[in-house]
PDB file of C-alpha atoms and ligand atoms in Angstrom:
ATOM      1  CA  MET A   1      -0.040   0.012   0.017  1.00  0.00           C
ATOM      2  CA  HIS A   2       1.398   3.514  -0.996  1.00  0.00           C
ATOM      3  CA  PRO A   3       1.079   6.245   1.438  1.00  0.00           C
ATOM      4  CA  SER A   4      -1.011   9.112   0.521  1.00  0.00           C
ATOM      5  CA  PRO A   5       1.114  11.855  -1.064  1.00  0.00           C
ATOM      6  CA  ALA A   6       1.715  14.934   1.255  1.00  0.00           C
ATOM      7  CA  ILE A   7      -0.438  18.031   0.904  1.00  0.00           C
ATOM      8  CA  VAL A   8       1.553  21.130  -0.143  1.00  0.00           C
ATOM      9  CA  PRO A   9       1.721  23.294   3.086  1.00  0.00           C
ATOM     10  CA  GLY A  10      -0.877  26.003   3.078  1.00  0.00           C
ATOM     11  CA  ARG A  11      -3.176  24.438   0.522  1.00  0.00           C
ATOM     12  CA  SER A  12      -6.558  23.102   1.090  1.00  0.00           C
ATOM     13  CA  CYS A  13      -9.684  22.201  -1.030  1.00  0.00           C
ATOM     14  CA  GLY A  14     -11.466  25.210   0.613  1.00  0.00           C
ATOM     15  CA  THR A  15     -14.842  25.588  -1.176  1.00  0.00           C
ATOM     16  CA  CYS A  16     -13.694  23.766  -4.327  1.00  0.00           C
ATOM     17  CA  THR A  17     -15.891  20.922  -5.189  1.00  0.00           C
ATOM     18  CA  LEU A  18     -14.680  20.052  -8.715  1.00  0.00           C
ATOM     19  CA  CYS A  19     -13.849  16.561  -7.877  1.00  0.00           C
ATOM     20  CA  CYS A  20     -17.354  15.987  -6.499  1.00  0.00           C
ATOM     21  CA  ARG A  21     -18.828  17.072 -10.058  1.00  0.00           C
ATOM     22  CA  LEU A  22     -16.236  16.516 -13.027  1.00  0.00           C
ATOM     23  CA  PRO A  23     -15.256  12.709 -12.702  1.00  0.00           C
ATOM     24  CA  ASP A  24     -17.636   9.806 -13.100  1.00  0.00           C
ATOM     25  CA  ILE A  25     -17.860   7.878  -9.729  1.00  0.00           C
ATOM     26  CA  ASP A  26     -19.088   4.312 -10.248  1.00  0.00           C
ATOM     27  CA  LEU A  27     -19.978   3.948  -6.460  1.00  0.00           C
ATOM     28  CA  PHE A  28     -22.671   6.648  -6.666  1.00  0.00           C
ATOM     29  CA  ASP A  29     -23.672   5.809 -10.251  1.00  0.00           C
ATOM     30  CA  LYS A  30     -22.478   9.249 -10.993  1.00  0.00           C
ATOM     31  CA  PRO A  31     -21.836  10.257 -14.505  1.00  0.00           C
ATOM     32  CA  ALA A  32     -19.145  12.814 -15.378  1.00  0.00           C
ATOM     33  CA  ASN A  33     -20.002  16.468 -15.017  1.00  0.00           C
ATOM     34  CA  ALA A  34     -23.012  15.803 -12.846  1.00  0.00           C
ATOM     35  CA  TRP A  35     -23.037  16.957  -9.218  1.00  0.00           C
ATOM     36  CA  CYS A  36     -22.671  14.004  -6.655  1.00  0.00           C
ATOM     37  CA  ARG A  37     -25.936  13.765  -4.742  1.00  0.00           C
ATOM     38  CA  HIS A  38     -24.042  14.492  -1.458  1.00  0.00           C
ATOM     39  CA  CYS A  39     -22.458  17.704  -2.548  1.00  0.00           C
ATOM     40  CA  ILE A  40     -23.728  20.999  -1.472  1.00  0.00           C
ATOM     41  CA  GLU A  41     -22.422  23.459  -4.235  1.00  0.00           C
ATOM     42  CA  GLY A  42     -20.047  25.974  -2.821  1.00  0.00           C
ATOM     43  CA  LYS A  43     -19.913  24.383   0.600  1.00  0.00           C
ATOM     44  CA  GLY A  44     -18.809  20.833   0.121  1.00  0.00           C
ATOM     45  CA  CYS A  45     -19.652  17.283   1.182  1.00  0.00           C
ATOM     46  CA  SER A  46     -22.761  16.728   3.357  1.00  0.00           C
ATOM     47  CA  ILE A  47     -21.390  13.432   4.397  1.00  0.00           C
ATOM     48  CA  TYR A  48     -17.763  14.520   4.897  1.00  0.00           C
ATOM     49  CA  ALA A  49     -17.109  12.501   8.051  1.00  0.00           C
ATOM     50  CA  ASP A  50     -18.452   9.331   6.426  1.00  0.00           C
ATOM     51  CA  ARG A  51     -17.368   9.934   2.786  1.00  0.00           C
ATOM     52  CA  PRO A  52     -16.156   6.712   1.096  1.00  0.00           C
ATOM     53  CA  SER A  53     -12.432   6.013   0.540  1.00  0.00           C
ATOM     54  CA  VAL A  54     -12.746   6.771  -3.172  1.00  0.00           C
ATOM     55  CA  CYS A  55     -13.262  10.307  -2.049  1.00  0.00           C
ATOM     56  CA  ARG A  56     -11.118  10.339   1.163  1.00  0.00           C
ATOM     57  CA  ASP A  57      -8.016   9.078  -0.730  1.00  0.00           C
ATOM     58  CA  PHE A  58      -8.173  11.401  -3.691  1.00  0.00           C
ATOM     59  CA  LEU A  59      -6.132  14.552  -4.077  1.00  0.00           C
ATOM     60  CA  CYS A  60      -5.730  16.468  -7.089  1.00  0.00           C
ATOM     61  CA  LEU A  61      -2.209  17.401  -8.252  1.00  0.00           C
ATOM     62  CA  TRP A  62      -2.675  20.941  -7.136  1.00  0.00           C
ATOM     63  CA  MET A  63      -2.954  19.667  -3.673  1.00  0.00           C
ATOM     64  CA  THR A  64       0.207  17.575  -3.765  1.00  0.00           C
ATOM     65  CA  GLU A  65       2.691  19.218  -6.183  1.00  0.00           C
ATOM     66  CA  GLU A  66       4.116  22.549  -5.435  1.00  0.00           C
ATOM     67  CA  ALA A  67       5.102  23.026  -9.095  1.00  0.00           C
ATOM     68  CA  LEU A  68       1.428  23.635  -9.972  1.00  0.00           C
ATOM     69  CA  GLY A  69       1.341  27.287  -8.957  1.00  0.00           C
ATOM     70  CA  GLU A  70      -1.456  29.570  -7.867  1.00  0.00           C
ATOM     71  CA  ALA A  71      -2.986  29.714 -11.311  1.00  0.00           C
ATOM     72  CA  TRP A  72      -3.746  26.003 -11.052  1.00  0.00           C
ATOM     73  CA  GLU A  73      -5.863  26.302  -8.003  1.00  0.00           C
ATOM     74  CA  PRO A  74      -8.978  24.407  -9.359  1.00  0.00           C
ATOM     75  CA  SER A  75     -11.320  27.075  -8.095  1.00  0.00           C
ATOM     76  CA  ARG A  76      -9.345  29.527 -10.372  1.00  0.00           C
ATOM     77  CA  SER A  77      -8.306  27.256 -13.141  1.00  0.00           C
ATOM     78  CA  HIS A  78     -11.635  25.439 -13.415  1.00  0.00           C
ATOM     79  CA  MET A  79      -9.675  22.362 -14.218  1.00  0.00           C
ATOM     80  CA  MET A  80      -8.962  19.282 -12.072  1.00  0.00           C
ATOM     81  CA  VAL A  81      -5.605  17.657 -12.815  1.00  0.00           C
ATOM     82  CA  TYR A  82      -4.460  14.198 -11.575  1.00  0.00           C
ATOM     83  CA  ARG A  83      -2.179  11.395 -12.791  1.00  0.00           C
ATOM     84  CA  GLN A  84      -3.236   8.043 -13.905  1.00  0.00           C
ATOM     85  CA  GLY A  85      -0.133   6.069 -14.581  1.00  0.00           C
ATOM     86  CA  PRO A  86       1.585   7.557 -17.544  1.00  0.00           C
ATOM     87  CA  GLN A  87      -1.407   9.888 -18.348  1.00  0.00           C
ATOM     88  CA  ILE A  88      -1.849  13.400 -16.784  1.00  0.00           C
ATOM     89  CA  THR A  89      -5.633  13.657 -16.918  1.00  0.00           C
ATOM     90  CA  VAL A  90      -7.248  17.268 -17.052  1.00  0.00           C
ATOM     91  CA  LEU A  91     -10.868  17.529 -16.598  1.00  0.00           C
ATOM     92  CA  VAL A  92     -12.227  20.942 -17.623  1.00  0.00           C
ATOM     93  CA  ASP A  93     -15.365  22.416 -16.007  1.00  0.00           C
ATOM     94  CA  PRO A  94     -18.221  22.325 -18.595  1.00  0.00           C
ATOM     95  CA  ASP A  95     -18.940  26.070 -17.841  1.00  0.00           C
ATOM     96  CA  HIS A  96     -15.416  27.020 -18.967  1.00  0.00           C
ATOM     97  CA  PRO A  97     -14.850  25.180 -22.313  1.00  0.00           C
ATOM     98  CA  ASP A  98     -11.890  27.236 -23.594  1.00  0.00           C
ATOM     99  CA  ILE A  99      -9.997  27.765 -20.293  1.00  0.00           C
ATOM    100  CA  TRP A 100      -7.361  25.186 -21.131  1.00  0.00           C
ATOM    101  CA  ARG A 101      -6.499  26.801 -24.430  1.00  0.00           C
ATOM    102  CA  ARG A 102      -5.655  30.029 -22.730  1.00  0.00           C
ATOM    103  CA  GLU A 103      -2.466  31.184 -21.062  1.00  0.00           C
ATOM    104  CA  PRO A 104      -0.817  30.304 -18.719  1.00  0.00           C
ATOM    105  CA  TYR A 105      -2.557  26.931 -19.164  1.00  0.00           C
ATOM    106  CA  HIS A 106      -1.940  25.861 -22.621  1.00  0.00           C
ATOM    107  CA  ALA A 107       1.725  26.469 -22.476  1.00  0.00           C
ATOM    108  CA  GLN A 108       2.039  24.580 -19.324  1.00  0.00           C
ATOM    109  CA  LEU A 109      -0.022  21.741 -20.577  1.00  0.00           C
ATOM    110  CA  ARG A 110       2.435  21.461 -23.621  1.00  0.00           C
ATOM    111  CA  ALA A 111       5.471  21.669 -21.358  1.00  0.00           C
ATOM    112  CA  TRP A 112       3.947  18.782 -19.199  1.00  0.00           C
ATOM    113  CA  ALA A 113       3.381  16.672 -22.375  1.00  0.00           C
ATOM    114  CA  ASP A 114       6.929  17.358 -23.592  1.00  0.00           C
ATOM    115  CA  GLU A 115       8.329  16.568 -20.334  1.00  0.00           C
ATOM    116  CA  ALA A 116       6.344  13.183 -20.116  1.00  0.00           C
ATOM    117  CA  GLU A 117       6.853  12.018 -23.619  1.00  0.00           C
ATOM    118  CA  PRO A 118      10.435  10.408 -23.294  1.00  0.00           C
ATOM    119  CA  ASN A 119       8.847   8.129 -20.741  1.00  0.00           C
ATOM    120  CA  GLY A 120       5.696   7.301 -22.668  1.00  0.00           C
ATOM    121  CA  GLY A 121       3.692   9.896 -20.878  1.00  0.00           C
ATOM    122  CA  TYR A 122       1.182  12.325 -22.183  1.00  0.00           C
ATOM    123  CA  VAL A 123      -1.603  14.762 -21.283  1.00  0.00           C
ATOM    124  CA  ILE A 124      -5.333  14.266 -22.055  1.00  0.00           C
ATOM    125  CA  VAL A 125      -7.954  16.957 -21.675  1.00  0.00           C
ATOM    126  CA  PHE A 126     -11.548  16.181 -21.276  1.00  0.00           C
ATOM    127  CA  TRP A 127     -14.295  18.730 -21.787  1.00  0.00           C
ATOM    128  CA  GLN A 128     -17.794  17.211 -21.867  1.00  0.00           C
ATOM    129  CA  ASP A 129     -17.516  14.470 -24.547  1.00  0.00           C
ATOM    130  CA  ASP A 130     -14.510  16.109 -26.209  1.00  0.00           C
ATOM    131  CA  VAL A 131     -11.190  14.553 -25.663  1.00  0.00           C
ATOM    132  CA  PHE A 132      -7.924  16.085 -26.670  1.00  0.00           C
ATOM    133  CA  LYS A 133      -4.381  14.409 -26.524  1.00  0.00           C
ATOM    134  CA  ILE A 134      -1.546  16.985 -26.107  1.00  0.00           C
TER     135      ILE A 134
HETATM  136  S1  SF4 B 201     -10.232  19.255  -7.223  1.00  0.00           S
HETATM  137 FE1  SF4 B 201      -8.467  19.352  -5.903  1.00  0.00          FE
HETATM  138  S2  SF4 B 201      -8.805  21.151  -4.683  1.00  0.00           S
HETATM  139 FE2  SF4 B 201     -10.831  20.760  -5.615  1.00  0.00          FE
HETATM  140  S3  SF4 B 201     -11.963  19.562  -4.161  1.00  0.00           S
HETATM  141 FE3  SF4 B 201     -10.726  18.008  -5.413  1.00  0.00          FE
HETATM  142  S4  SF4 B 201      -8.807  17.628  -4.392  1.00  0.00           S
HETATM  143 FE4  SF4 B 201      -9.708  19.559  -3.468  1.00  0.00          FE
HETATM  144  S1  SF4 B 202     -19.394  11.774  -1.341  1.00  0.00           S
HETATM  145 FE1  SF4 B 202     -18.852  13.858  -0.733  1.00  0.00          FE
HETATM  146  S2  SF4 B 202     -16.547  13.874  -1.167  1.00  0.00           S
HETATM  147 FE2  SF4 B 202     -17.526  12.255  -2.353  1.00  0.00          FE
HETATM  148  S3  SF4 B 202     -17.922  12.954  -4.381  1.00  0.00           S
HETATM  149 FE3  SF4 B 202     -19.799  13.047  -3.077  1.00  0.00          FE
HETATM  150  S4  SF4 B 202     -19.815  15.152  -2.216  1.00  0.00           S
HETATM  151 FE4  SF4 B 202     -17.761  14.765  -2.871  1.00  0.00          FE
END
């Protein structure tokens, strides 16, 4: 079992609830981009103390990697970034379709893709049903 990565000092989810909305969560039969039925928008989880491990164990990269600067705070970037093996996954808030094409985001996504490529890595951006490989 791997220990959970450490949270960058000073960072917290605050009022961000993107990971209760953007990913699909089988446990709750929750499709992508639909609010989890336990989420109170702008406030957070209504079952926080009893939330399942799938929620408890998840931290996006902004929470664990200092290299993702202030611009990547999910409540500001409107994107949720995490690693899945060689893939860096970027889920884009449906209400902000073009944000990932803007700077500083697009240049950073390209840089991550260039950095990952020699080791077989890549970056995938999801917005609604659209998928973009970088
Ligand atoms: S997307 Fe990141 S900052 Fe936002 S609630 Fe999830 S783990 Fe916290
Ligand atoms: S159970 Fe709570 S933490 Fe988990 S997705 Fe739903 S609202 Fe978010």
